[in-house]
Amino acid sequence: MNKNRKFLLFLSVICLLVIMLQAEKVSSGPATEIVITGFLEGSSLQTAGADIGDILIEYNGQKIKDIQHLGALKEGVTTERVDVVLQRNKKLIKVNIPAGQLGVYLRAFYPDHKFDRDAVIIPDIGRLDWNIGMENSFLAAVYRIDEKLGSNMSYQDMVGISGYGFRLHFFDGWCPSSPDATCGYLCGDELLQDLGYDFTTYLLEGTEVDEDYQDALRSADELSTIIKTSIDNGWPVIALDLIEVPEWGIITG
């Protein structure tokens, strides 16, 4: 395996290593569709008749702009029950459910991004999606990159060799980021090293980090330059918070 393959790695605040790329969101404007991709056990929306593939249109009488907006609408409810409007095969369906958690997995679709004529794009890296059977978004990002550049190891083997499938976490209180492969024991670092990759970690300036990571801090402008240079050299970038939920993604252009 070529030990000189490189890509830049960005890790999260709670997990000691972080970048927040909120200034350069992947999407622009409201989502065109917010689609149900799965249900949690006991989902109130599924019980009311929703199905996978349904599009969420309205919540409590207001048109839903994106997943973040849906969260704000749910928090603003003052009644015990709310109306939710779904679209299925161009037909609108109204259901009435208890206020609170919907119990669904959602995917937001946005208008296609328009690239500049001189944009540099790293081709042939597979898309990330909740429907690909890879529940850990960091490991899934590594899998997609290794699928193109490396040994094409299976996702299941990556869960094993990284140690992610065997670790235990103990917290004084609940840590919502504990499922992250870069939280606690750094399974992400272990995996990249085992696969033979060189990588560099950067953090957004202003983040509270341990003294060991002070040298990795960079301003937003510096990070933008680093990302562009990485792409120009053909090295994909793994980053956190590229969408409206704290999950990992890949910058390829």
mmCIF file of C-alpha atoms in Angstrom:
data_model
loop_
_atom_site.group_PDB
_atom_site.id
_atom_site.type_symbol
_atom_site.label_atom_id
_atom_site.label_comp_id
_atom_site.label_asym_id
_atom_site.label_seq_id
_atom_site.Cartn_x
_atom_site.Cartn_y
_atom_site.Cartn_z
ATOM 1 C CA MET A 1 0.000 0.000 0.000
ATOM 2 C CA ASN A 2 1.263 3.462 -0.874
ATOM 3 C CA LYS A 3 2.111 5.150 2.425
ATOM 4 C CA ASN A 4 2.230 8.594 0.790
ATOM 5 C CA ARG A 5 -1.499 8.911 0.069
ATOM 6 C CA LYS A 6 -2.784 11.794 2.105
ATOM 7 C CA PHE A 7 -5.981 13.566 2.979
ATOM 8 C CA LEU A 8 -6.806 16.206 5.526
ATOM 9 C CA LEU A 9 -8.797 15.149 8.555
ATOM 10 C CA PHE A 10 -11.059 17.441 10.570
ATOM 11 C CA LEU A 11 -12.486 16.313 13.902
ATOM 12 C CA SER A 12 -15.165 17.597 16.304
ATOM 13 C CA VAL A 13 -15.115 20.005 19.308
ATOM 14 C CA ILE A 14 -16.658 17.638 21.858
ATOM 15 C CA CYS A 15 -14.292 14.933 20.655
ATOM 16 C CA LEU A 16 -11.191 17.121 21.241
ATOM 17 C CA LEU A 17 -10.473 17.820 17.548
ATOM 18 C CA VAL A 18 -12.752 20.063 15.496
ATOM 19 C CA ILE A 19 -13.675 22.142 12.527
ATOM 20 C CA MET A 20 -17.010 23.918 12.017
ATOM 21 C CA LEU A 21 -17.452 24.821 8.358
ATOM 22 C CA GLN A 22 -20.646 26.774 8.886
ATOM 23 C CA ALA A 23 -19.514 29.601 6.630
ATOM 24 C CA GLU A 24 -19.455 27.278 3.629
ATOM 25 C CA LYS A 25 -22.540 25.087 3.820
ATOM 26 C CA VAL A 26 -22.993 22.503 1.103
ATOM 27 C CA SER A 27 -26.562 23.612 0.532
ATOM 28 C CA SER A 28 -27.888 27.027 -0.391
ATOM 29 C CA GLY A 29 -31.456 28.111 0.291
ATOM 30 C CA PRO A 30 -34.340 25.970 1.515
ATOM 31 C CA ALA A 31 -34.502 22.249 0.837
ATOM 32 C CA THR A 32 -36.533 21.144 -2.181
ATOM 33 C CA GLU A 33 -37.674 17.976 -0.386
ATOM 34 C CA ILE A 34 -37.407 16.483 3.113
ATOM 35 C CA VAL A 35 -37.958 12.755 2.703
ATOM 36 C CA ILE A 36 -38.616 10.053 5.315
ATOM 37 C CA THR A 37 -35.944 7.354 4.954
ATOM 38 C CA GLY A 38 -36.756 5.234 8.017
ATOM 39 C CA PHE A 39 -38.554 4.998 11.345
ATOM 40 C CA LEU A 40 -37.591 4.484 14.967
ATOM 41 C CA GLU A 41 -39.478 1.867 16.938
ATOM 42 C CA GLY A 42 -42.786 3.290 18.138
ATOM 43 C CA SER A 43 -42.656 6.245 15.723
ATOM 44 C CA SER A 44 -45.744 8.433 16.158
ATOM 45 C CA LEU A 45 -45.621 9.443 12.503
ATOM 46 C CA GLN A 46 -45.448 5.840 11.301
ATOM 47 C CA THR A 47 -48.332 4.905 13.603
ATOM 48 C CA ALA A 48 -50.354 7.723 12.036
ATOM 49 C CA GLY A 49 -49.840 6.239 8.569
ATOM 50 C CA ALA A 50 -46.593 7.767 7.235
ATOM 51 C CA ASP A 51 -44.423 5.628 4.993
ATOM 52 C CA ILE A 52 -40.801 5.578 3.837
ATOM 53 C CA GLY A 53 -40.467 7.893 0.852
ATOM 54 C CA ASP A 54 -43.129 10.341 2.049
ATOM 55 C CA ILE A 55 -42.158 14.023 1.816
ATOM 56 C CA LEU A 56 -42.716 16.290 4.834
ATOM 57 C CA ILE A 57 -44.546 19.434 3.684
ATOM 58 C CA GLU A 58 -46.022 21.159 6.746
ATOM 59 C CA TYR A 59 -45.751 20.919 10.521
ATOM 60 C CA ASN A 60 -48.373 22.566 12.714
ATOM 61 C CA GLY A 61 -49.657 24.656 9.803
ATOM 62 C CA GLN A 62 -46.279 25.971 8.657
ATOM 63 C CA LYS A 63 -44.351 24.954 5.547
ATOM 64 C CA ILE A 64 -41.097 23.193 6.468
ATOM 65 C CA LYS A 65 -37.993 24.863 4.987
ATOM 66 C CA ASP A 66 -35.346 22.384 6.114
ATOM 67 C CA ILE A 67 -34.548 19.924 8.908
ATOM 68 C CA GLN A 68 -33.268 22.659 11.211
ATOM 69 C CA HIS A 69 -36.477 24.624 10.679
ATOM 70 C CA LEU A 70 -38.504 21.511 11.485
ATOM 71 C CA GLY A 71 -36.687 21.293 14.818
ATOM 72 C CA ALA A 72 -37.567 24.905 15.598
ATOM 73 C CA LEU A 73 -41.214 24.295 14.702
ATOM 74 C CA LYS A 74 -41.380 21.302 17.041
ATOM 75 C CA GLU A 75 -39.886 23.328 19.896
ATOM 76 C CA GLY A 76 -42.439 26.093 19.355
ATOM 77 C CA VAL A 77 -45.510 23.878 19.730
ATOM 78 C CA THR A 78 -47.748 24.716 22.702
ATOM 79 C CA THR A 79 -50.503 22.160 22.053
ATOM 80 C CA GLU A 80 -50.561 18.450 22.854
ATOM 81 C CA ARG A 81 -51.172 17.406 19.238
ATOM 82 C CA VAL A 82 -50.205 18.824 15.846
ATOM 83 C CA ASP A 83 -51.138 18.344 12.206
ATOM 84 C CA VAL A 84 -48.435 17.147 9.814
ATOM 85 C CA VAL A 85 -48.897 17.284 6.038
ATOM 86 C CA LEU A 86 -47.140 14.641 3.936
ATOM 87 C CA GLN A 87 -46.872 14.203 0.190
ATOM 88 C CA ARG A 88 -47.063 10.742 -1.351
ATOM 89 C CA ASN A 89 -47.148 10.250 -5.127
ATOM 90 C CA LYS A 90 -48.175 13.922 -5.574
ATOM 91 C CA LYS A 91 -51.081 13.431 -3.146
ATOM 92 C CA LEU A 92 -51.210 15.419 0.114
ATOM 93 C CA ILE A 93 -51.988 13.492 3.299
ATOM 94 C CA LYS A 94 -52.745 15.172 6.643
ATOM 95 C CA VAL A 95 -52.152 13.276 9.880
ATOM 96 C CA ASN A 96 -52.581 14.326 13.500
ATOM 97 C CA ILE A 97 -49.908 13.195 15.974
ATOM 98 C CA PRO A 98 -48.702 13.982 19.521
ATOM 99 C CA ALA A 99 -46.358 16.966 19.696
ATOM 100 C CA GLY A 100 -42.689 16.139 20.121
ATOM 101 C CA GLN A 101 -40.465 13.563 18.499
ATOM 102 C CA LEU A 102 -41.571 12.251 15.117
ATOM 103 C CA GLY A 103 -39.473 9.098 15.364
ATOM 104 C CA VAL A 104 -38.170 9.290 11.802
ATOM 105 C CA TYR A 105 -34.929 9.381 9.843
ATOM 106 C CA LEU A 106 -34.960 12.217 7.329
ATOM 107 C CA ARG A 107 -32.956 13.214 4.294
ATOM 108 C CA ALA A 108 -33.029 16.726 2.860
ATOM 109 C CA PHE A 109 -32.614 17.254 -0.879
ATOM 110 C CA TYR A 110 -31.284 20.623 -2.030
ATOM 111 C CA PRO A 111 -31.050 22.324 -5.418
ATOM 112 C CA ASP A 112 -28.052 21.160 -7.443
ATOM 113 C CA HIS A 113 -24.953 23.174 -6.630
ATOM 114 C CA LYS A 114 -23.602 25.182 -9.560
ATOM 115 C CA PHE A 115 -19.850 24.818 -9.954
ATOM 116 C CA ASP A 116 -17.570 27.557 -11.235
ATOM 117 C CA ARG A 117 -16.032 26.835 -14.633
ATOM 118 C CA ASP A 118 -12.560 26.572 -13.101
ATOM 119 C CA ALA A 119 -13.666 24.460 -10.129
ATOM 120 C CA VAL A 120 -11.443 21.493 -9.226
ATOM 121 C CA ILE A 121 -13.466 18.341 -8.480
ATOM 122 C CA ILE A 122 -12.093 15.004 -7.236
ATOM 123 C CA PRO A 123 -14.167 12.466 -9.215
ATOM 124 C CA ASP A 124 -15.505 8.994 -8.470
ATOM 125 C CA ILE A 125 -15.918 9.209 -4.685
ATOM 126 C CA GLY A 126 -19.226 7.593 -3.703
ATOM 127 C CA ARG A 127 -22.008 9.536 -2.036
ATOM 128 C CA LEU A 128 -22.788 9.289 1.670
ATOM 129 C CA ASP A 129 -26.363 8.439 2.585
ATOM 130 C CA TRP A 130 -28.231 6.904 5.519
ATOM 131 C CA ASN A 131 -29.507 4.215 3.160
ATOM 132 C CA ILE A 132 -26.084 2.703 2.385
ATOM 133 C CA GLY A 133 -26.045 0.647 5.593
ATOM 134 C CA MET A 134 -23.203 2.549 7.301
ATOM 135 C CA GLU A 135 -24.490 4.121 10.491
ATOM 136 C CA ASN A 136 -21.226 5.786 11.559
ATOM 137 C CA SER A 137 -20.704 8.781 9.274
ATOM 138 C CA PHE A 138 -16.954 9.136 9.985
ATOM 139 C CA LEU A 139 -16.204 5.498 9.175
ATOM 140 C CA ALA A 140 -18.470 5.755 6.132
ATOM 141 C CA ALA A 141 -16.478 8.760 4.896
ATOM 142 C CA VAL A 142 -13.219 6.839 5.280
ATOM 143 C CA TYR A 143 -14.776 3.873 3.470
ATOM 144 C CA ARG A 144 -15.805 6.021 0.503
ATOM 145 C CA ILE A 145 -12.318 7.516 0.212
ATOM 146 C CA ASP A 146 -10.571 4.170 0.590
ATOM 147 C CA GLU A 147 -12.972 2.716 -1.979
ATOM 148 C CA LYS A 148 -11.350 5.028 -4.551
ATOM 149 C CA LEU A 149 -7.793 5.455 -3.269
ATOM 150 C CA GLY A 150 -6.942 2.423 -1.169
ATOM 151 C CA SER A 151 -7.536 -1.254 -0.528
ATOM 152 C CA ASN A 152 -11.343 -1.113 -0.773
ATOM 153 C CA MET A 153 -11.710 -2.720 2.656
ATOM 154 C CA SER A 154 -15.273 -3.479 3.733
ATOM 155 C CA TYR A 155 -17.075 -1.153 6.144
ATOM 156 C CA GLN A 156 -17.516 -4.060 8.582
ATOM 157 C CA ASP A 157 -13.762 -4.686 8.655
ATOM 158 C CA MET A 158 -13.166 -0.977 9.279
ATOM 159 C CA VAL A 159 -15.489 -1.128 12.291
ATOM 160 C CA GLY A 160 -13.320 -3.962 13.618
ATOM 161 C CA ILE A 161 -9.746 -2.808 12.929
ATOM 162 C CA SER A 162 -10.492 0.716 14.164
ATOM 163 C CA GLY A 163 -11.640 -0.694 17.514
ATOM 164 C CA TYR A 164 -14.973 1.108 17.151
ATOM 165 C CA GLY A 165 -16.956 -2.099 17.513
ATOM 166 C CA PHE A 166 -15.333 -2.997 20.839
ATOM 167 C CA ARG A 167 -14.959 0.224 22.818
ATOM 168 C CA LEU A 168 -16.812 1.169 26.004
ATOM 169 C CA HIS A 169 -17.487 4.741 27.136
ATOM 170 C CA PHE A 170 -18.220 5.950 30.648
ATOM 171 C CA PHE A 171 -19.451 9.495 31.241
ATOM 172 C CA ASP A 172 -20.449 11.562 34.260
ATOM 173 C CA GLY A 173 -23.706 12.352 32.541
ATOM 174 C CA TRP A 174 -24.635 11.550 28.939
ATOM 175 C CA CYS A 175 -22.399 12.614 26.061
ATOM 176 C CA PRO A 176 -24.536 13.012 22.890
ATOM 177 C CA SER A 177 -21.443 12.630 20.700
ATOM 178 C CA SER A 178 -20.436 9.269 22.154
ATOM 179 C CA PRO A 179 -21.349 7.298 18.990
ATOM 180 C CA ASP A 180 -18.783 9.365 17.054
ATOM 181 C CA ALA A 181 -15.684 7.382 16.043
ATOM 182 C CA THR A 182 -13.535 10.371 17.043
ATOM 183 C CA CYS A 183 -14.981 10.756 20.543
ATOM 184 C CA GLY A 184 -13.159 9.252 23.511
ATOM 185 C CA TYR A 185 -10.792 6.647 22.089
ATOM 186 C CA LEU A 186 -9.806 8.023 18.671
ATOM 187 C CA CYS A 187 -10.952 5.178 16.455
ATOM 188 C CA GLY A 188 -10.651 7.525 13.488
ATOM 189 C CA ASP A 189 -6.917 8.021 14.004
ATOM 190 C CA GLU A 190 -6.416 4.296 14.545
ATOM 191 C CA LEU A 191 -8.265 3.406 11.346
ATOM 192 C CA LEU A 192 -6.408 5.891 9.150
ATOM 193 C CA GLN A 193 -3.052 4.742 10.467
ATOM 194 C CA ASP A 194 -3.915 1.072 9.988
ATOM 195 C CA LEU A 195 -4.970 1.768 6.395
ATOM 196 C CA GLY A 196 -1.609 3.427 5.724
ATOM 197 C CA TYR A 197 -2.771 7.014 5.225
ATOM 198 C CA ASP A 198 -0.924 10.159 6.216
ATOM 199 C CA PHE A 199 -3.318 12.814 7.487
ATOM 200 C CA THR A 200 -3.268 16.250 9.066
ATOM 201 C CA THR A 201 -5.750 17.486 11.651
ATOM 202 C CA TYR A 202 -6.868 21.122 11.837
ATOM 203 C CA LEU A 203 -9.203 22.880 14.266
ATOM 204 C CA LEU A 204 -11.146 26.113 13.953
ATOM 205 C CA GLU A 205 -9.571 29.034 15.792
ATOM 206 C CA GLY A 206 -11.457 29.967 18.962
ATOM 207 C CA THR A 207 -12.261 26.384 19.856
ATOM 208 C CA GLU A 208 -11.480 25.416 23.455
ATOM 209 C CA VAL A 209 -9.032 22.521 23.185
ATOM 210 C CA ASP A 210 -6.333 20.847 25.215
ATOM 211 C CA GLU A 211 -2.843 22.323 25.087
ATOM 212 C CA ASP A 212 -1.707 19.447 22.864
ATOM 213 C CA TYR A 213 -3.915 20.728 20.021
ATOM 214 C CA GLN A 214 -3.089 24.451 20.134
ATOM 215 C CA ASP A 215 -0.773 24.170 17.125
ATOM 216 C CA ALA A 216 -3.619 22.774 15.009
ATOM 217 C CA LEU A 217 -5.805 25.888 15.375
ATOM 218 C CA ARG A 218 -6.398 27.929 12.212
ATOM 219 C CA SER A 219 -8.653 30.848 11.284
ATOM 220 C CA ALA A 220 -11.637 30.337 8.989
ATOM 221 C CA ASP A 221 -9.745 32.010 6.115
ATOM 222 C CA GLU A 222 -6.700 29.801 6.686
ATOM 223 C CA LEU A 223 -8.867 26.689 6.732
ATOM 224 C CA SER A 224 -10.531 27.743 3.489
ATOM 225 C CA THR A 225 -7.105 28.040 1.860
ATOM 226 C CA ILE A 226 -6.000 24.686 3.292
ATOM 227 C CA ILE A 227 -9.134 22.974 1.967
ATOM 228 C CA LYS A 228 -8.723 24.461 -1.512
ATOM 229 C CA THR A 229 -5.053 23.474 -1.610
ATOM 230 C CA SER A 230 -5.938 19.956 -0.527
ATOM 231 C CA ILE A 231 -8.540 19.624 -3.284
ATOM 232 C CA ASP A 232 -6.129 21.073 -5.869
ATOM 233 C CA ASN A 233 -3.673 18.330 -4.927
ATOM 234 C CA GLY A 234 -6.308 15.606 -5.228
ATOM 235 C CA TRP A 235 -6.683 14.960 -1.488
ATOM 236 C CA PRO A 236 -10.292 14.701 -0.236
ATOM 237 C CA VAL A 237 -11.202 16.381 3.057
ATOM 238 C CA ILE A 238 -13.222 14.740 5.818
ATOM 239 C CA ALA A 239 -15.131 17.411 7.757
ATOM 240 C CA LEU A 240 -17.808 17.809 10.402
ATOM 241 C CA ASP A 241 -20.988 19.920 10.278
ATOM 242 C CA LEU A 242 -21.209 20.293 6.517
ATOM 243 C CA ILE A 243 -24.983 19.877 6.792
ATOM 244 C CA GLU A 244 -27.524 20.905 9.422
ATOM 245 C CA VAL A 245 -26.812 17.940 11.690
ATOM 246 C CA PRO A 246 -23.474 17.153 13.402
ATOM 247 C CA GLU A 247 -22.374 14.393 11.046
ATOM 248 C CA TRP A 248 -19.254 13.780 8.990
ATOM 249 C CA GLY A 249 -18.958 14.350 5.271
ATOM 250 C CA ILE A 250 -16.409 14.579 2.463
ATOM 251 C CA ILE A 251 -15.351 17.717 0.603
ATOM 252 C CA THR A 252 -14.376 16.733 -2.942
ATOM 253 C CA GLY A 253 -14.433 20.069 -4.740
#
